[in-house]
PDB file of C-alpha atoms in Angstrom:
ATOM      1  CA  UNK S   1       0.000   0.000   0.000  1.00  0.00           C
ATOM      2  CA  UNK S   2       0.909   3.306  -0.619  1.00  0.00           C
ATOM      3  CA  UNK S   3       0.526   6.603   1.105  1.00  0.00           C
ATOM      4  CA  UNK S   4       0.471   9.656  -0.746  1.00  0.00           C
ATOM      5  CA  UNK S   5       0.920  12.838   1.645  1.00  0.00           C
ATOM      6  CA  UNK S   6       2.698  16.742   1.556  1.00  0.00           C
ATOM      7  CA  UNK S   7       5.956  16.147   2.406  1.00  0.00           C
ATOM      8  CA  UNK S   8       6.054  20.066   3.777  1.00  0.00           C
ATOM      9  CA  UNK S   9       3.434  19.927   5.998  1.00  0.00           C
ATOM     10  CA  UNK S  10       4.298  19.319   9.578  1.00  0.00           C
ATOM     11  CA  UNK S  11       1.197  17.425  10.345  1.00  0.00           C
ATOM     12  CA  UNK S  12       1.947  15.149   7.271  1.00  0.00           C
ATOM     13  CA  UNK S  13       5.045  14.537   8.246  1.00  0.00           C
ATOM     14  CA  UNK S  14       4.506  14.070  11.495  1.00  0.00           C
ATOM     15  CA  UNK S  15       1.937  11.086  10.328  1.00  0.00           C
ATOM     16  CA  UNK S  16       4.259   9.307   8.539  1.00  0.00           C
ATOM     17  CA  UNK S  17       6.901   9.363  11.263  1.00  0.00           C
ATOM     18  CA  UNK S  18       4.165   7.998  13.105  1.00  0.00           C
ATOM     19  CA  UNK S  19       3.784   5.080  10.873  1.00  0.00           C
ATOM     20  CA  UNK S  20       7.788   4.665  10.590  1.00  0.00           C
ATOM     21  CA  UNK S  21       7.222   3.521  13.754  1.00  0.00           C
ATOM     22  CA  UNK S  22       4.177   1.720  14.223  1.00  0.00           C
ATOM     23  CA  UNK S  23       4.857  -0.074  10.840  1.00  0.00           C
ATOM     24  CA  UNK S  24       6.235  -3.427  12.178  1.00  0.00           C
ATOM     25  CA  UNK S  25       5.293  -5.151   9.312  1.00  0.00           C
ATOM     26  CA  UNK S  26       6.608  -2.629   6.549  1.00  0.00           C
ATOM     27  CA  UNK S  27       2.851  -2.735   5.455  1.00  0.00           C
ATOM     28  CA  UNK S  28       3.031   0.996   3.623  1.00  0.00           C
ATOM     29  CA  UNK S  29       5.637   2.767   1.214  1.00  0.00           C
ATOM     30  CA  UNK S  30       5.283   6.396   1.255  1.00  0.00           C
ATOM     31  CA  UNK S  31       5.190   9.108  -2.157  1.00  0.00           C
ATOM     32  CA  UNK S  32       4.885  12.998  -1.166  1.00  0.00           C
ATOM     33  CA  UNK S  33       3.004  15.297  -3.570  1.00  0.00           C
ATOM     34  CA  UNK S  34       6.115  16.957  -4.296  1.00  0.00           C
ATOM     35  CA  UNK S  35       7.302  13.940  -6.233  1.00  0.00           C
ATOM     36  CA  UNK S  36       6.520  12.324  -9.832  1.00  0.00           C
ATOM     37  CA  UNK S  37       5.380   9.088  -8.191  1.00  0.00           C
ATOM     38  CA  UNK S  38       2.992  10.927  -5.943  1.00  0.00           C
ATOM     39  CA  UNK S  39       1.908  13.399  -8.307  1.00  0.00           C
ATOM     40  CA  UNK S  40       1.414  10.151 -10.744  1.00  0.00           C
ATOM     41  CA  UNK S  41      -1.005   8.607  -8.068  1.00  0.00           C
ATOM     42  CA  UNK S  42      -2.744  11.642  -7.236  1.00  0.00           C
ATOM     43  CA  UNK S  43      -3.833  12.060 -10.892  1.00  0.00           C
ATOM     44  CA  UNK S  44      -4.808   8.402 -11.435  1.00  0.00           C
ATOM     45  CA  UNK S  45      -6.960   9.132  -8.849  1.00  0.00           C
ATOM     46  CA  UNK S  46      -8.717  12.104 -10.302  1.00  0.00           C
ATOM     47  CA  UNK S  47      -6.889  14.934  -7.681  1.00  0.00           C
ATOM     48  CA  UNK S  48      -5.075  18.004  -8.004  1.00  0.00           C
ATOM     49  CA  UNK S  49      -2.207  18.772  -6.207  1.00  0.00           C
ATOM     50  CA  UNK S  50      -3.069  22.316  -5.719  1.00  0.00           C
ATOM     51  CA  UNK S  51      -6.078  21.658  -4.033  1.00  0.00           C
ATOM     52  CA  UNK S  52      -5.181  18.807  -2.171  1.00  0.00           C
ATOM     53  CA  UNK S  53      -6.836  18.614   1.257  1.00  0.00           C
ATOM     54  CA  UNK S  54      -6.056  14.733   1.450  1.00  0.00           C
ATOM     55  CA  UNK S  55      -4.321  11.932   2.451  1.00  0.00           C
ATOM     56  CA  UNK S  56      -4.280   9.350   0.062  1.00  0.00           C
ATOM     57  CA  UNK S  57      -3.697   5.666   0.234  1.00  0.00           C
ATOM     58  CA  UNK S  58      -3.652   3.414  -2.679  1.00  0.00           C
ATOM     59  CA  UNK S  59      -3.808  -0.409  -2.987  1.00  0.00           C
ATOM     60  CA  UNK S  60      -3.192  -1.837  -6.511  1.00  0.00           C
ATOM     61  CA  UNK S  61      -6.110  -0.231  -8.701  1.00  0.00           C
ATOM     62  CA  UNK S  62      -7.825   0.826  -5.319  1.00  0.00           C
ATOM     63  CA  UNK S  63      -8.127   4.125  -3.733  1.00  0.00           C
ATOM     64  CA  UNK S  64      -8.837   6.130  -0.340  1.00  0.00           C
ATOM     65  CA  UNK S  65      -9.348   9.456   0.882  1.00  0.00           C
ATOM     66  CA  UNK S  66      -9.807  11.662   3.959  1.00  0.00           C
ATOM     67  CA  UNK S  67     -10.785   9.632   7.048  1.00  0.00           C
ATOM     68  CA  UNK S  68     -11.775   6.366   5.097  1.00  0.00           C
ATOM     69  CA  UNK S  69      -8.174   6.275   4.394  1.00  0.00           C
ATOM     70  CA  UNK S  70      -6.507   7.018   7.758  1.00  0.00           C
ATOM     71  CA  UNK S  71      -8.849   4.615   9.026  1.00  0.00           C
ATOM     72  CA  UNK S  72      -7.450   1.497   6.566  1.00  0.00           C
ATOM     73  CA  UNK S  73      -3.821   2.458   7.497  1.00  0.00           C
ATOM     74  CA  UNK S  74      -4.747   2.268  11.259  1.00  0.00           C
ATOM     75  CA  UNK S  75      -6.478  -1.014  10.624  1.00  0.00           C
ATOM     76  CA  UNK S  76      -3.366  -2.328   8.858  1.00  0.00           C
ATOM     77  CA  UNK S  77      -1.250  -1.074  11.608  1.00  0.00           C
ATOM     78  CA  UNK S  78      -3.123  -3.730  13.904  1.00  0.00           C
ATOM     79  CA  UNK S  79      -3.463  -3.981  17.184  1.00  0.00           C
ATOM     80  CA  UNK S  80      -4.092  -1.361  19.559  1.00  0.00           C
ATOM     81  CA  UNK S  81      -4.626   1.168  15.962  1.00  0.00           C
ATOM     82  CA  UNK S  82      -7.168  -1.350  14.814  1.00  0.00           C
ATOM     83  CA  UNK S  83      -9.378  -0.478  17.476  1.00  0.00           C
ATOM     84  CA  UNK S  84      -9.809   3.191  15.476  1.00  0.00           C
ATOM     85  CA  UNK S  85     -12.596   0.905  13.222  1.00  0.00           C
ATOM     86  CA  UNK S  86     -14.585   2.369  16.091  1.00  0.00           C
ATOM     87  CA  UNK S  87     -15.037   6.106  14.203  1.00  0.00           C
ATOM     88  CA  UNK S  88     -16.663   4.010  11.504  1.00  0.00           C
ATOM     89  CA  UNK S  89     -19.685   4.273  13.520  1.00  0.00           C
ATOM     90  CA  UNK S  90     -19.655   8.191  12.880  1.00  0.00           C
ATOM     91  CA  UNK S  91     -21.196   9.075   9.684  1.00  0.00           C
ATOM     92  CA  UNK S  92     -18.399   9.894   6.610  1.00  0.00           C
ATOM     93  CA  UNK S  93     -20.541  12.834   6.144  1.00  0.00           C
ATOM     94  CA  UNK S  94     -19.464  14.301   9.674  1.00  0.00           C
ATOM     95  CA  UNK S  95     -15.654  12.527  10.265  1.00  0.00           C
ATOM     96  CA  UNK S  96     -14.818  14.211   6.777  1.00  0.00           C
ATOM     97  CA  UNK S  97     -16.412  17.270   7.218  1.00  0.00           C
ATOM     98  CA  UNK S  98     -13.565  17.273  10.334  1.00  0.00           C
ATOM     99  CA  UNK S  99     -11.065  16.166   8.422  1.00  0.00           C
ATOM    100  CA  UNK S 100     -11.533  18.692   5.602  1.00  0.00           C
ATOM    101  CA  UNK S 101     -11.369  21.191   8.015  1.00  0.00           C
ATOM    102  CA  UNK S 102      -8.253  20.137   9.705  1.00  0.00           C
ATOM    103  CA  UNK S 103      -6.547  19.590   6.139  1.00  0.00           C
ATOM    104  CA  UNK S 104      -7.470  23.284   4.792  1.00  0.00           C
ATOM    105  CA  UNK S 105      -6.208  24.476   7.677  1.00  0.00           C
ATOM    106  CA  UNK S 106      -3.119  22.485   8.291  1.00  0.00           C
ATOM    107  CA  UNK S 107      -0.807  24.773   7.390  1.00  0.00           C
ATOM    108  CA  UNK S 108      -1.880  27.272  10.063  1.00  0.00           C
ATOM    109  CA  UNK S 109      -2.818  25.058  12.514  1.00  0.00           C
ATOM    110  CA  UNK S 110       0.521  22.726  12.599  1.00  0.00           C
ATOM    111  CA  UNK S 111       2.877  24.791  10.491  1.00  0.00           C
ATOM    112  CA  UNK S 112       4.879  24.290   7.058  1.00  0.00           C
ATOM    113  CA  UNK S 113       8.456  23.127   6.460  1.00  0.00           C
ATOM    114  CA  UNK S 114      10.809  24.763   3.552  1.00  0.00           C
ATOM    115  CA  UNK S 115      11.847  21.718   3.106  1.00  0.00           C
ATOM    116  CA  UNK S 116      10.726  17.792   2.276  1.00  0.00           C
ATOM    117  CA  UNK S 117      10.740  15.356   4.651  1.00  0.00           C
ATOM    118  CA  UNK S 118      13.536  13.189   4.515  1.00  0.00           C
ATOM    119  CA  UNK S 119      14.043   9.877   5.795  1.00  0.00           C
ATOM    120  CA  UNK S 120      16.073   8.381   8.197  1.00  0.00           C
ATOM    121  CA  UNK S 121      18.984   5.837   6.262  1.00  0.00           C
ATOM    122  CA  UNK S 122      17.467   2.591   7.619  1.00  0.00           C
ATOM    123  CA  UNK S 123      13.588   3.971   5.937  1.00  0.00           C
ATOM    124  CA  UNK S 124      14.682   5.414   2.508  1.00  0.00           C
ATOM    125  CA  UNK S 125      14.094   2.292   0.843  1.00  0.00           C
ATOM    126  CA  UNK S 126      10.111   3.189   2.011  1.00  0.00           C
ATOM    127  CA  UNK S 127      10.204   6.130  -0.198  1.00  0.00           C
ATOM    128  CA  UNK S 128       9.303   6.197  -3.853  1.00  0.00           C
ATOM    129  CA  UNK S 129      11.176   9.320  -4.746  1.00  0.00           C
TER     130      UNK S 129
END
């Protein structure tokens, strides 16, 4: 599975540092929007990167956004993530109305790197560019 997320935004990052280290299994490999693989994926699934106010995950031919697709990663993550299945009870109306807000705001709210996210030696091999 890939995850497709803004390398410059601290909240992004800080997600995928998350999963660095969750990620026993090595599950996930990770494309920002500020490369050709990610910008690749992000068209194949119909999005712009100029109004991206996602995270995306893609599986083979499969796609998911806002909170169905955090969801799926913390599913895959397994136990004591797994248990996050629970916010499937909330209606996707309302969870990505939150998330939508919380993604056009990231920026503001968490803050914005000059810079990429780059991984640690051992987790480059994670990346797709």
């Amino acid at each position: 599975m890939i995850i497709v997320f803004d390398a410059q935004c601290l909240l992004c990052s800080t997600w995928v540092k998350f999963l660095l280290k969750f990620d026993r299994n090595r599950v996930f490999r990770y494309a920002s929007i500020q490369g050709a693989t990610g910008q690749d994926l992000l068209a194949r699934a119909g999005l712009q990167v100029t109004v991206l106010q996602t995270l995306l995950l893609v599986d083979g031919d499969r796609s998911w956004q806002h909170t169905d697709a955090v969801l799926r990663v913390l599913h895959a993550l397994g136990w004591p993530w797994r248990m996050a299945w629970l916010l499937w009870l909330i209606p996707r109306p309302l969870r990505d109305a939150l998330y939508r807000l919380a993604a056009r705001n990231r920026y503001a709210l968490f803050g914005r790197s000059a810079t990429c996210l780059m991984p640690r030696a051992e987790h480059s091999r994670l990346f797709l560019d």
